[in-house]
Amino acid sequence: MGFTKLVFLVLIFHLLNPTVVLPSSLSSSNGLVEIPKRFLDFAKRKELVDWMVGIRRKIHENPELGYEEFETSKLIRSELDTLGIPYNYPVSVTGVVGFVGTGKPPFVAIRADMDALPIQEEVNWEHKSKNPGKMHACGHDAHVSMVLGAAKILKEHVEELKGTVVLVFQPAEEGGGGAKKMLDAGVLDGVEAIFGLHVSHKTLIGTVSSKPGPLLAGSGIFNAVISGRGGHAALPQHSIDPILAASNVIVSLQHLVSREADPLDSQVVTVAKFQGGSAFNVIPDSVTIGGTFRAFSKASLVQLKQRIEEVIQGQAAVQRCNATVDFHDKPVPNFPPTVNDKDLHEHFQSVAGVMLGNGKVRDMKPLMGSEDFAFYQEAIPGYFFFLGMQDESSPKLSSVHTPNFIVNEDVLPYGAALHASLAATHLLKAELKLGSTEGNLHDEL
């Protein structure tokens, strides 16, 4: 038989009987089942838990507000250096972006916010905030510790990763739009998906909650100055009363939701600030009001913004006043709604179900709170979920954004393991999908 015919027969044999090469454990379909459990066991090791707790407490003692997280960023970079994980810094003032894996595609990201709140801590414990008027009252210190914990888990299993996990340490989530700045800096260029979480004081430890589609509302803020003409309260006919005008404005703003919005499209307009006058017998020259508006679609947010301005200026004019409205949407625009990708929801349910048990993976109703994680989701598929930390045998935890907020540190290994598992298995699925595509091509041949 000639050499050409022999090669031809060998080629036909391989095309009709394609050989399947089984990669390492992480690259097999079994990895989708065993990774979450293995990573959680790893995360619960005492030395890793103690390390995460130590980091969280250092950050908690030194809370820093948005775009001021210099010491927090320094601590993160120090730990990444120790782990041998490369990173970019500075990104958007104080942000840090690390990389674990092959350094090549596919890329998947996990995110932690770093900033604290302007709140005076009232919890008396050994690691109480040392910065007066500043506190980690929203759990961002825990979020950073969890992503660092995930980085450690992934680094320990780096030879199994079939792509690159991007570690996004973001500044200024609390109103500063840090996510938008990070996005504009290109941190998600080439990234296929991003995951984020938030600790929950309401739900039990070891449980997670989320949903596909709209999860959190988009939001904006407004501030209006209504100007009239001041005078003696006993002689209102000689004045133009801005307090009366502001009162009519507030009532009319409530009609935007009750009379103009679709009852099935949840919206909120709240006036939470009213400043005017300083004496009981003097009509002031002006009044300042301010508040927030929220909705689950960008179209509804745009409509609310337009109508808020029209109502404030129109009602002020009815009372012979002038009004100026500022929406404070520059340079940071209004937060868009947080909308979870449906495919990533299925991935999350699968990973969390294997790790925690299907009974501890719960659907939740959408909330009117907002998250700047939504900026990432406008650019690429993203998924955001809540991680419970309430212990059944302990007193109820205080709400976020309060001076008595406490983090149950037992939550740290769960967050670290979930971050690491969601990222690693997402890379695995990408490889399996690629392998399946190649297999179909062989079949066609």
GROMACS .gro file of C-alpha atoms in nm:
model
  445
    1MET     CA    1   0.000   0.000   0.000
    2GLY     CA    2   0.136   0.340  -0.094
    3PHE     CA    3   0.222   0.600   0.172
    4THR     CA    4  -0.047   0.839   0.048
    5LYS     CA    5  -0.321   0.575   0.080
    6LEU     CA    6  -0.197   0.482   0.430
    7VAL     CA    7  -0.212   0.844   0.549
    8PHE     CA    8  -0.558   0.878   0.396
    9LEU     CA    9  -0.689   0.569   0.579
   10VAL     CA   10  -0.539   0.686   0.912
   11LEU     CA   11  -0.701   1.027   0.867
   12ILE     CA   12  -1.040   0.869   0.794
   13PHE     CA   13  -1.005   0.646   1.102
   14HIS     CA   14  -0.943   0.942   1.332
   15LEU     CA   15  -1.224   1.147   1.186
   16LEU     CA   16  -1.472   0.862   1.230
   17ASN     CA   17  -1.339   0.776   1.576
   18PRO     CA   18  -1.238   1.105   1.736
   19THR     CA   19  -1.015   1.065   2.039
   20VAL     CA   20  -1.132   1.250   2.349
   21VAL     CA   21  -0.844   1.376   2.563
   22LEU     CA   22  -0.948   1.413   2.925
   23PRO     CA   23  -0.776   1.709   3.093
   24SER     CA   24  -0.711   1.752   3.466
   25SER     CA   25  -0.985   1.724   3.728
   26LEU     CA   26  -1.085   2.087   3.688
   27SER     CA   27  -1.126   2.039   3.314
   28SER     CA   28  -1.358   1.741   3.343
   29SER     CA   29  -1.733   1.768   3.381
   30ASN     CA   30  -1.690   1.609   3.724
   31GLY     CA   31  -1.506   1.927   3.821
   32LEU     CA   32  -1.833   2.117   3.810
   33VAL     CA   33  -1.952   1.899   4.097
   34GLU     CA   34  -1.641   1.857   4.305
   35ILE     CA   35  -1.487   2.205   4.284
   36PRO     CA   36  -1.742   2.392   4.503
   37LYS     CA   37  -1.722   2.137   4.785
   38ARG     CA   38  -1.344   2.115   4.767
   39PHE     CA   39  -1.302   2.492   4.765
   40LEU     CA   40  -1.536   2.534   5.064
   41ASP     CA   41  -1.343   2.274   5.261
   42PHE     CA   42  -1.024   2.461   5.173
   43ALA     CA   43  -1.175   2.796   5.273
   44LYS     CA   44  -1.277   2.659   5.613
   45ARG     CA   45  -0.922   2.563   5.707
   46LYS     CA   46  -0.833   2.739   6.029
   47GLU     CA   47  -0.522   2.907   5.893
   48LEU     CA   48  -0.713   3.054   5.599
   49VAL     CA   49  -1.007   3.167   5.814
   50ASP     CA   50  -0.773   3.333   6.065
   51TRP     CA   51  -0.592   3.507   5.779
   52MET     CA   52  -0.916   3.645   5.634
   53VAL     CA   53  -1.041   3.753   5.977
   54GLY     CA   54  -0.715   3.934   6.042
   55ILE     CA   55  -0.736   4.123   5.714
   56ARG     CA   56  -1.099   4.216   5.772
   57ARG     CA   57  -1.023   4.352   6.119
   58LYS     CA   58  -0.729   4.562   5.999
   59ILE     CA   59  -0.949   4.719   5.733
   60HIS     CA   60  -1.233   4.769   5.981
   61GLU     CA   61  -1.004   4.958   6.221
   62ASN     CA   62  -0.902   5.199   5.945
   63PRO     CA   63  -1.214   5.282   5.739
   64GLU     CA   64  -1.164   5.514   5.444
   65LEU     CA   65  -1.425   5.695   5.235
   66GLY     CA   66  -1.460   5.676   4.857
   67TYR     CA   67  -1.142   5.749   4.659
   68GLU     CA   68  -0.953   5.781   4.989
   69GLU     CA   69  -0.889   5.406   5.036
   70PHE     CA   70  -0.509   5.443   5.020
   71GLU     CA   71  -0.425   5.232   5.325
   72THR     CA   72  -0.683   4.970   5.232
   73SER     CA   73  -0.535   4.952   4.883
   74LYS     CA   74  -0.185   4.928   5.030
   75LEU     CA   75  -0.291   4.633   5.246
   76ILE     CA   76  -0.449   4.457   4.947
   77ARG     CA   77  -0.134   4.503   4.738
   78SER     CA   78   0.081   4.372   5.020
   79GLU     CA   79  -0.125   4.054   5.046
   80LEU     CA   80  -0.123   4.005   4.667
   81ASP     CA   81   0.256   4.046   4.670
   82THR     CA   82   0.282   3.778   4.938
   83LEU     CA   83   0.064   3.546   4.732
   84GLY     CA   84   0.271   3.613   4.420
   85ILE     CA   85  -0.028   3.753   4.232
   86PRO     CA   86   0.045   4.030   3.977
   87TYR     CA   87  -0.177   4.338   3.972
   88ASN     CA   88  -0.230   4.681   3.823
   89TYR     CA   89  -0.226   4.992   4.045
   90PRO     CA   90  -0.345   5.262   4.068
   91VAL     CA   91  -0.670   5.215   3.881
   92SER     CA   92  -0.931   5.490   3.927
   93VAL     CA   93  -0.732   5.653   4.209
   94THR     CA   94  -0.712   5.369   4.464
   95GLY     CA   95  -0.839   5.063   4.277
   96VAL     CA   96  -0.637   4.743   4.238
   97VAL     CA   97  -0.684   4.479   3.966
   98GLY     CA   98  -0.514   4.141   4.016
   99PHE     CA   99  -0.479   3.838   3.789
  100VAL     CA  100  -0.474   3.467   3.879
  101GLY     CA  101  -0.443   3.191   3.622
  102THR     CA  102  -0.287   3.146   3.281
  103GLY     CA  103  -0.283   3.516   3.195
  104LYS     CA  104  -0.470   3.424   2.879
  105PRO     CA  105  -0.840   3.409   2.778
  106PRO     CA  106  -1.102   3.335   2.878
  107PHE     CA  107  -1.123   3.600   3.152
  108VAL     CA  108  -1.380   3.609   3.434
  109ALA     CA  109  -1.390   3.869   3.713
  110ILE     CA  110  -1.486   3.882   4.081
  111ARG     CA  111  -1.535   4.216   4.254
  112ALA     CA  112  -1.499   4.367   4.602
  113ASP     CA  113  -1.582   4.725   4.702
  114MET     CA  114  -1.341   4.894   4.945
  115ASP     CA  115  -1.495   5.214   5.080
  116ALA     CA  116  -1.650   5.293   5.418
  117LEU     CA  117  -1.932   5.526   5.525
  118PRO     CA  118  -1.937   5.861   5.711
  119ILE     CA  119  -2.086   5.703   6.026
  120GLN     CA  120  -1.958   5.708   6.385
  121GLU     CA  121  -1.929   5.347   6.501
  122GLU     CA  122  -2.113   5.264   6.824
  123VAL     CA  123  -2.008   4.899   6.850
  124ASN     CA  124  -1.762   4.868   7.137
  125TRP     CA  125  -1.512   4.595   7.056
  126GLU     CA  126  -1.139   4.548   7.023
  127HIS     CA  127  -1.127   4.642   6.655
  128LYS     CA  128  -1.359   4.942   6.658
  129SER     CA  129  -1.298   5.212   6.397
  130LYS     CA  130  -1.004   5.435   6.484
  131ASN     CA  131  -1.111   5.706   6.240
  132PRO     CA  132  -1.372   5.938   6.395
  133GLY     CA  133  -1.688   5.970   6.190
  134LYS     CA  134  -1.598   5.682   5.957
  135MET     CA  135  -1.709   5.319   5.974
  136HIS     CA  136  -1.733   5.005   5.765
  137ALA     CA  137  -2.109   4.990   5.816
  138CYS     CA  138  -2.189   4.809   5.491
  139GLY     CA  139  -1.956   4.509   5.507
  140HIS     CA  140  -1.705   4.620   5.245
  141ASP     CA  141  -1.423   4.516   5.477
  142ALA     CA  142  -1.565   4.163   5.462
  143HIS     CA  143  -1.606   4.183   5.085
  144VAL     CA  144  -1.236   4.265   5.042
  145SER     CA  145  -1.134   3.983   5.276
  146MET     CA  146  -1.347   3.734   5.082
  147VAL     CA  147  -1.201   3.824   4.743
  148LEU     CA  148  -0.850   3.800   4.889
  149GLY     CA  149  -0.952   3.463   5.032
  150ALA     CA  150  -1.075   3.359   4.688
  151ALA     CA  151  -0.744   3.475   4.542
  152LYS     CA  152  -0.558   3.252   4.786
  153ILE     CA  153  -0.777   2.952   4.700
  154LEU     CA  154  -0.732   3.009   4.327
  155LYS     CA  155  -0.357   3.058   4.364
  156GLU     CA  156  -0.332   2.726   4.548
  157HIS     CA  157  -0.509   2.562   4.253
  158VAL     CA  158  -0.363   2.778   3.977
  159GLU     CA  159  -0.239   2.481   3.774
  160GLU     CA  160  -0.602   2.373   3.733
  161LEU     CA  161  -0.736   2.704   3.602
  162LYS     CA  162  -0.811   2.710   3.230
  163GLY     CA  163  -0.807   3.084   3.191
  164THR     CA  164  -0.764   3.393   3.407
  165VAL     CA  165  -0.958   3.525   3.704
  166VAL     CA  166  -0.954   3.905   3.733
  167LEU     CA  167  -0.966   4.037   4.091
  168VAL     CA  168  -1.139   4.376   4.094
  169PHE     CA  169  -1.087   4.580   4.413
  170GLN     CA  170  -1.303   4.884   4.352
  171PRO     CA  171  -1.316   5.222   4.526
  172ALA     CA  172  -1.616   5.442   4.599
  173GLU     CA  173  -1.923   5.221   4.573
  174GLU     CA  174  -2.115   5.437   4.820
  175GLY     CA  175  -2.239   5.699   4.576
  176GLY     CA  176  -1.905   5.772   4.412
  177GLY     CA  177  -1.965   5.555   4.110
  178GLY     CA  178  -1.635   5.373   4.145
  179ALA     CA  179  -1.757   5.094   3.920
  180LYS     CA  180  -1.816   5.340   3.637
  181LYS     CA  181  -1.464   5.478   3.671
  182MET     CA  182  -1.314   5.128   3.679
  183LEU     CA  183  -1.516   5.036   3.370
  184ASP     CA  184  -1.400   5.350   3.189
  185ALA     CA  185  -1.042   5.254   3.280
  186GLY     CA  186  -1.086   4.933   3.082
  187VAL     CA  187  -1.063   4.680   3.365
  188LEU     CA  188  -1.326   4.456   3.202
  189ASP     CA  189  -1.187   4.468   2.849
  190GLY     CA  190  -1.192   4.111   2.723
  191VAL     CA  191  -1.369   3.981   3.035
  192GLU     CA  192  -1.663   3.748   2.967
  193ALA     CA  193  -1.848   3.773   3.300
  194ILE     CA  194  -1.826   3.928   3.646
  195PHE     CA  195  -1.958   3.818   3.986
  196GLY     CA  196  -2.024   4.025   4.298
  197LEU     CA  197  -2.187   3.973   4.636
  198HIS     CA  198  -2.311   4.158   4.941
  199VAL     CA  199  -2.339   4.031   5.296
  200SER     CA  200  -2.694   4.018   5.432
  201HIS     CA  201  -2.783   4.071   5.796
  202LYS     CA  202  -3.136   3.938   5.737
  203THR     CA  203  -3.071   3.588   5.602
  204LEU     CA  204  -2.914   3.286   5.770
  205ILE     CA  205  -2.548   3.205   5.743
  206GLY     CA  206  -2.476   2.941   5.482
  207THR     CA  207  -2.760   3.062   5.259
  208VAL     CA  208  -2.754   3.273   4.944
  209SER     CA  209  -3.029   3.475   4.777
  210SER     CA  210  -3.072   3.625   4.432
  211LYS     CA  211  -3.283   3.614   4.116
  212PRO     CA  212  -3.247   3.646   3.739
  213GLY     CA  213  -3.333   3.975   3.576
  214PRO     CA  214  -3.382   4.301   3.773
  215LEU     CA  215  -3.256   4.254   4.130
  216LEU     CA  216  -3.191   4.609   4.252
  217ALA     CA  217  -3.335   4.938   4.135
  218GLY     CA  218  -3.157   5.205   3.942
  219SER     CA  219  -3.140   5.533   4.130
  220GLY     CA  220  -3.081   5.903   4.104
  221ILE     CA  221  -3.082   6.198   4.340
  222PHE     CA  222  -3.211   6.552   4.305
  223ASN     CA  223  -3.164   6.879   4.484
  224ALA     CA  224  -3.389   7.181   4.422
  225VAL     CA  225  -3.370   7.541   4.538
  226ILE     CA  226  -3.709   7.716   4.536
  227SER     CA  227  -3.671   8.091   4.558
  228GLY     CA  228  -3.936   8.348   4.652
  229ARG     CA  229  -3.921   8.671   4.853
  230GLY     CA  230  -3.887   8.672   5.227
  231GLY     CA  231  -4.072   8.890   5.475
  232HIS     CA  232  -4.260   8.908   5.803
  233ALA     CA  233  -4.480   8.608   5.871
  234ALA     CA  234  -4.763   8.842   5.980
  235LEU     CA  235  -4.764   9.011   5.638
  236PRO     CA  236  -4.758   8.724   5.383
  237GLN     CA  237  -4.916   8.947   5.117
  238HIS     CA  238  -4.585   9.131   5.091
  239SER     CA  239  -4.386   8.810   5.043
  240ILE     CA  240  -4.362   8.524   4.795
  241ASP     CA  241  -4.363   8.219   5.017
  242PRO     CA  242  -4.117   7.945   4.906
  243ILE     CA  243  -4.227   7.716   5.192
  244LEU     CA  244  -4.580   7.700   5.054
  245ALA     CA  245  -4.441   7.640   4.705
  246ALA     CA  246  -4.209   7.362   4.831
  247SER     CA  247  -4.499   7.199   5.015
  248ASN     CA  248  -4.704   7.186   4.694
  249VAL     CA  249  -4.403   7.051   4.508
  250ILE     CA  250  -4.362   6.763   4.754
  251VAL     CA  251  -4.727   6.661   4.731
  252SER     CA  252  -4.726   6.682   4.353
  253LEU     CA  253  -4.411   6.469   4.325
  254GLN     CA  254  -4.595   6.181   4.490
  255HIS     CA  255  -4.845   6.183   4.206
  256LEU     CA  256  -4.569   6.080   3.965
  257VAL     CA  257  -4.580   5.729   4.106
  258SER     CA  258  -4.946   5.704   4.208
  259ARG     CA  259  -5.097   5.861   3.894
  260GLU     CA  260  -4.840   5.840   3.612
  261ALA     CA  261  -4.641   5.518   3.663
  262ASP     CA  262  -4.758   5.173   3.558
  263PRO     CA  263  -4.863   4.999   3.882
  264LEU     CA  264  -4.671   4.691   3.765
  265ASP     CA  265  -4.352   4.895   3.714
  266SER     CA  266  -4.227   4.964   4.068
  267GLN     CA  267  -4.101   5.319   4.118
  268VAL     CA  268  -4.020   5.543   4.413
  269VAL     CA  269  -3.990   5.920   4.454
  270THR     CA  270  -3.894   6.030   4.804
  271VAL     CA  271  -3.826   6.382   4.930
  272ALA     CA  272  -3.600   6.331   5.229
  273LYS     CA  273  -3.459   6.680   5.279
  274PHE     CA  274  -3.641   7.008   5.350
  275GLN     CA  275  -3.439   7.308   5.462
  276GLY     CA  276  -3.589   7.654   5.491
  277GLY     CA  277  -3.622   7.930   5.745
  278SER     CA  278  -3.471   7.974   6.089
  279ALA     CA  279  -3.733   8.177   6.276
  280PHE     CA  280  -4.100   8.121   6.356
  281ASN     CA  281  -4.205   8.467   6.236
  282VAL     CA  282  -3.995   8.511   5.921
  283ILE     CA  283  -4.081   8.383   5.573
  284PRO     CA  284  -3.745   8.283   5.416
  285ASP     CA  285  -3.619   8.389   5.077
  286SER     CA  286  -3.565   8.031   4.964
  287VAL     CA  287  -3.614   7.665   5.051
  288THR     CA  288  -3.399   7.368   4.956
  289ILE     CA  289  -3.548   7.023   4.910
  290GLY     CA  290  -3.381   6.701   4.800
  291GLY     CA  291  -3.448   6.334   4.757
  292THR     CA  292  -3.411   6.020   4.551
  293PHE     CA  293  -3.595   5.848   4.268
  294ARG     CA  294  -3.575   5.479   4.181
  295ALA     CA  295  -3.702   5.234   3.920
  296PHE     CA  296  -3.621   4.896   3.767
  297SER     CA  297  -3.574   5.016   3.409
  298LYS     CA  298  -3.363   5.289   3.254
  299ALA     CA  299  -3.664   5.415   3.058
  300SER     CA  300  -3.858   5.469   3.382
  301LEU     CA  301  -3.560   5.647   3.539
  302VAL     CA  302  -3.536   5.883   3.243
  303GLN     CA  303  -3.910   5.953   3.260
  304LEU     CA  304  -3.899   6.018   3.635
  305LYS     CA  305  -3.605   6.254   3.599
  306GLN     CA  306  -3.781   6.456   3.332
  307ARG     CA  307  -4.108   6.479   3.524
  308ILE     CA  308  -3.941   6.564   3.857
  309GLU     CA  309  -3.783   6.869   3.699
  310GLU     CA  310  -4.107   6.970   3.525
  311VAL     CA  311  -4.315   6.932   3.844
  312ILE     CA  312  -4.072   7.125   4.064
  313GLN     CA  313  -4.042   7.416   3.824
  314GLY     CA  314  -4.412   7.414   3.733
  315GLN     CA  315  -4.544   7.405   4.088
  316ALA     CA  316  -4.295   7.670   4.196
  317ALA     CA  317  -4.419   7.893   3.916
  318VAL     CA  318  -4.781   7.846   4.027
  319GLN     CA  319  -4.680   8.002   4.360
  320ARG     CA  320  -4.484   8.283   4.183
  321CYS     CA  321  -4.148   8.126   4.276
  322ASN     CA  322  -3.848   8.024   4.072
  323ALA     CA  323  -3.681   7.683   4.099
  324THR     CA  324  -3.350   7.530   3.992
  325VAL     CA  325  -3.299   7.153   3.994
  326ASP     CA  326  -2.968   6.967   4.010
  327PHE     CA  327  -2.957   6.591   3.958
  328HIS     CA  328  -2.588   6.554   4.048
  329ASP     CA  329  -2.541   6.316   3.754
  330LYS     CA  330  -2.209   6.454   3.639
  331PRO     CA  331  -1.940   6.328   3.626
  332VAL     CA  332  -2.105   6.011   3.765
  333PRO     CA  333  -2.440   5.930   3.599
  334ASN     CA  334  -2.741   5.789   3.780
  335PHE     CA  335  -2.697   5.428   3.888
  336PRO     CA  336  -2.866   5.189   3.642
  337PRO     CA  337  -3.073   4.893   3.764
  338THR     CA  338  -2.882   4.583   3.873
  339VAL     CA  339  -2.994   4.318   3.623
  340ASN     CA  340  -2.867   3.961   3.661
  341ASP     CA  341  -2.784   3.762   3.349
  342LYS     CA  342  -3.014   3.458   3.315
  343ASP     CA  343  -2.739   3.217   3.206
  344LEU     CA  344  -2.520   3.326   3.497
  345HIS     CA  345  -2.818   3.273   3.729
  346GLU     CA  346  -2.831   2.908   3.623
  347HIS     CA  347  -2.455   2.883   3.677
  348PHE     CA  348  -2.488   3.040   4.023
  349GLN     CA  349  -2.768   2.806   4.125
  350SER     CA  350  -2.566   2.505   4.012
  351VAL     CA  351  -2.246   2.605   4.194
  352ALA     CA  352  -2.415   2.729   4.513
  353GLY     CA  353  -2.649   2.428   4.517
  354VAL     CA  354  -2.357   2.185   4.508
  355MET     CA  355  -2.166   2.379   4.773
  356LEU     CA  356  -2.445   2.464   5.018
  357GLY     CA  357  -2.736   2.239   4.924
  358ASN     CA  358  -3.024   2.335   4.699
  359GLY     CA  359  -3.242   2.424   4.998
  360LYS     CA  360  -3.002   2.703   5.091
  361VAL     CA  361  -3.011   2.869   4.750
  362ARG     CA  362  -3.314   3.095   4.761
  363ASP     CA  363  -3.499   3.320   4.522
  364MET     CA  364  -3.563   3.670   4.648
  365LYS     CA  365  -3.787   3.960   4.560
  366PRO     CA  366  -3.625   4.263   4.396
  367LEU     CA  367  -3.519   4.545   4.627
  368MET     CA  368  -3.536   4.921   4.581
  369GLY     CA  369  -3.175   4.959   4.698
  370SER     CA  370  -2.914   5.029   4.433
  371GLU     CA  371  -2.562   4.907   4.356
  372ASP     CA  372  -2.299   5.051   4.125
  373PHE     CA  373  -2.215   4.691   4.026
  374ALA     CA  374  -2.489   4.761   3.772
  375PHE     CA  375  -2.243   4.963   3.562
  376TYR     CA  376  -2.044   4.644   3.501
  377GLN     CA  377  -2.361   4.461   3.403
  378GLU     CA  378  -2.434   4.722   3.136
  379ALA     CA  379  -2.105   4.631   2.970
  380ILE     CA  380  -2.083   4.251   3.012
  381PRO     CA  381  -2.293   3.971   3.164
  382GLY     CA  382  -2.284   4.002   3.542
  383TYR     CA  383  -2.433   3.839   3.848
  384PHE     CA  384  -2.491   3.982   4.197
  385PHE     CA  385  -2.616   3.791   4.501
  386PHE     CA  386  -2.662   3.821   4.876
  387LEU     CA  387  -2.477   3.605   5.128
  388GLY     CA  388  -2.650   3.544   5.460
  389MET     CA  389  -2.464   3.587   5.789
  390GLN     CA  390  -2.733   3.574   6.061
  391ASP     CA  391  -2.671   3.299   6.317
  392GLU     CA  392  -2.993   3.137   6.437
  393SER     CA  393  -2.862   3.115   6.793
  394SER     CA  394  -2.744   3.478   6.810
  395PRO     CA  395  -2.930   3.809   6.851
  396LYS     CA  396  -3.054   3.971   6.532
  397LEU     CA  397  -2.786   4.166   6.350
  398SER     CA  398  -2.832   4.538   6.294
  399SER     CA  399  -2.898   4.670   5.945
  400VAL     CA  400  -2.630   4.797   5.712
  401HIS     CA  401  -2.569   5.173   5.716
  402THR     CA  402  -2.625   5.193   6.092
  403PRO     CA  403  -2.367   5.261   6.368
  404ASN     CA  404  -2.438   4.922   6.529
  405PHE     CA  405  -2.376   4.710   6.219
  406ILE     CA  406  -2.173   4.394   6.285
  407VAL     CA  407  -2.027   4.136   6.048
  408ASN     CA  408  -2.051   3.773   6.153
  409GLU     CA  409  -1.700   3.668   6.054
  410ASP     CA  410  -1.812   3.306   6.009
  411VAL     CA  411  -1.940   3.424   5.670
  412LEU     CA  412  -1.591   3.484   5.529
  413PRO     CA  413  -1.509   3.128   5.411
  414TYR     CA  414  -1.847   3.100   5.237
  415GLY     CA  415  -1.787   3.419   5.041
  416ALA     CA  416  -1.432   3.324   4.950
  417ALA     CA  417  -1.531   2.975   4.835
  418LEU     CA  418  -1.829   3.102   4.633
  419HIS     CA  419  -1.619   3.365   4.456
  420ALA     CA  420  -1.347   3.114   4.373
  421SER     CA  421  -1.591   2.841   4.267
  422LEU     CA  422  -1.807   3.065   4.049
  423ALA     CA  423  -1.499   3.191   3.866
  424ALA     CA  424  -1.318   2.857   3.831
  425THR     CA  425  -1.623   2.665   3.712
  426HIS     CA  426  -1.713   2.942   3.470
  427LEU     CA  427  -1.371   2.898   3.309
  428LEU     CA  428  -1.428   2.522   3.309
  429LYS     CA  429  -1.762   2.558   3.134
  430ALA     CA  430  -1.600   2.780   2.872
  431GLU     CA  431  -1.342   2.509   2.803
  432LEU     CA  432  -1.603   2.233   2.792
  433LYS     CA  433  -1.814   2.441   2.555
  434LEU     CA  434  -1.511   2.494   2.330
  435GLY     CA  435  -1.439   2.121   2.340
  436SER     CA  436  -1.800   2.045   2.249
  437THR     CA  437  -1.780   2.282   1.953
  438GLU     CA  438  -1.463   2.115   1.831
  439GLY     CA  439  -1.629   1.775   1.873
  440ASN     CA  440  -1.922   1.883   1.656
  441LEU     CA  441  -1.678   1.997   1.391
  442HIS     CA  442  -1.513   1.654   1.392
  443ASP     CA  443  -1.854   1.490   1.362
  444GLU     CA  444  -1.938   1.701   1.058
  445LEU     CA  445  -1.607   1.610   0.897
   0.00000   0.00000   0.00000
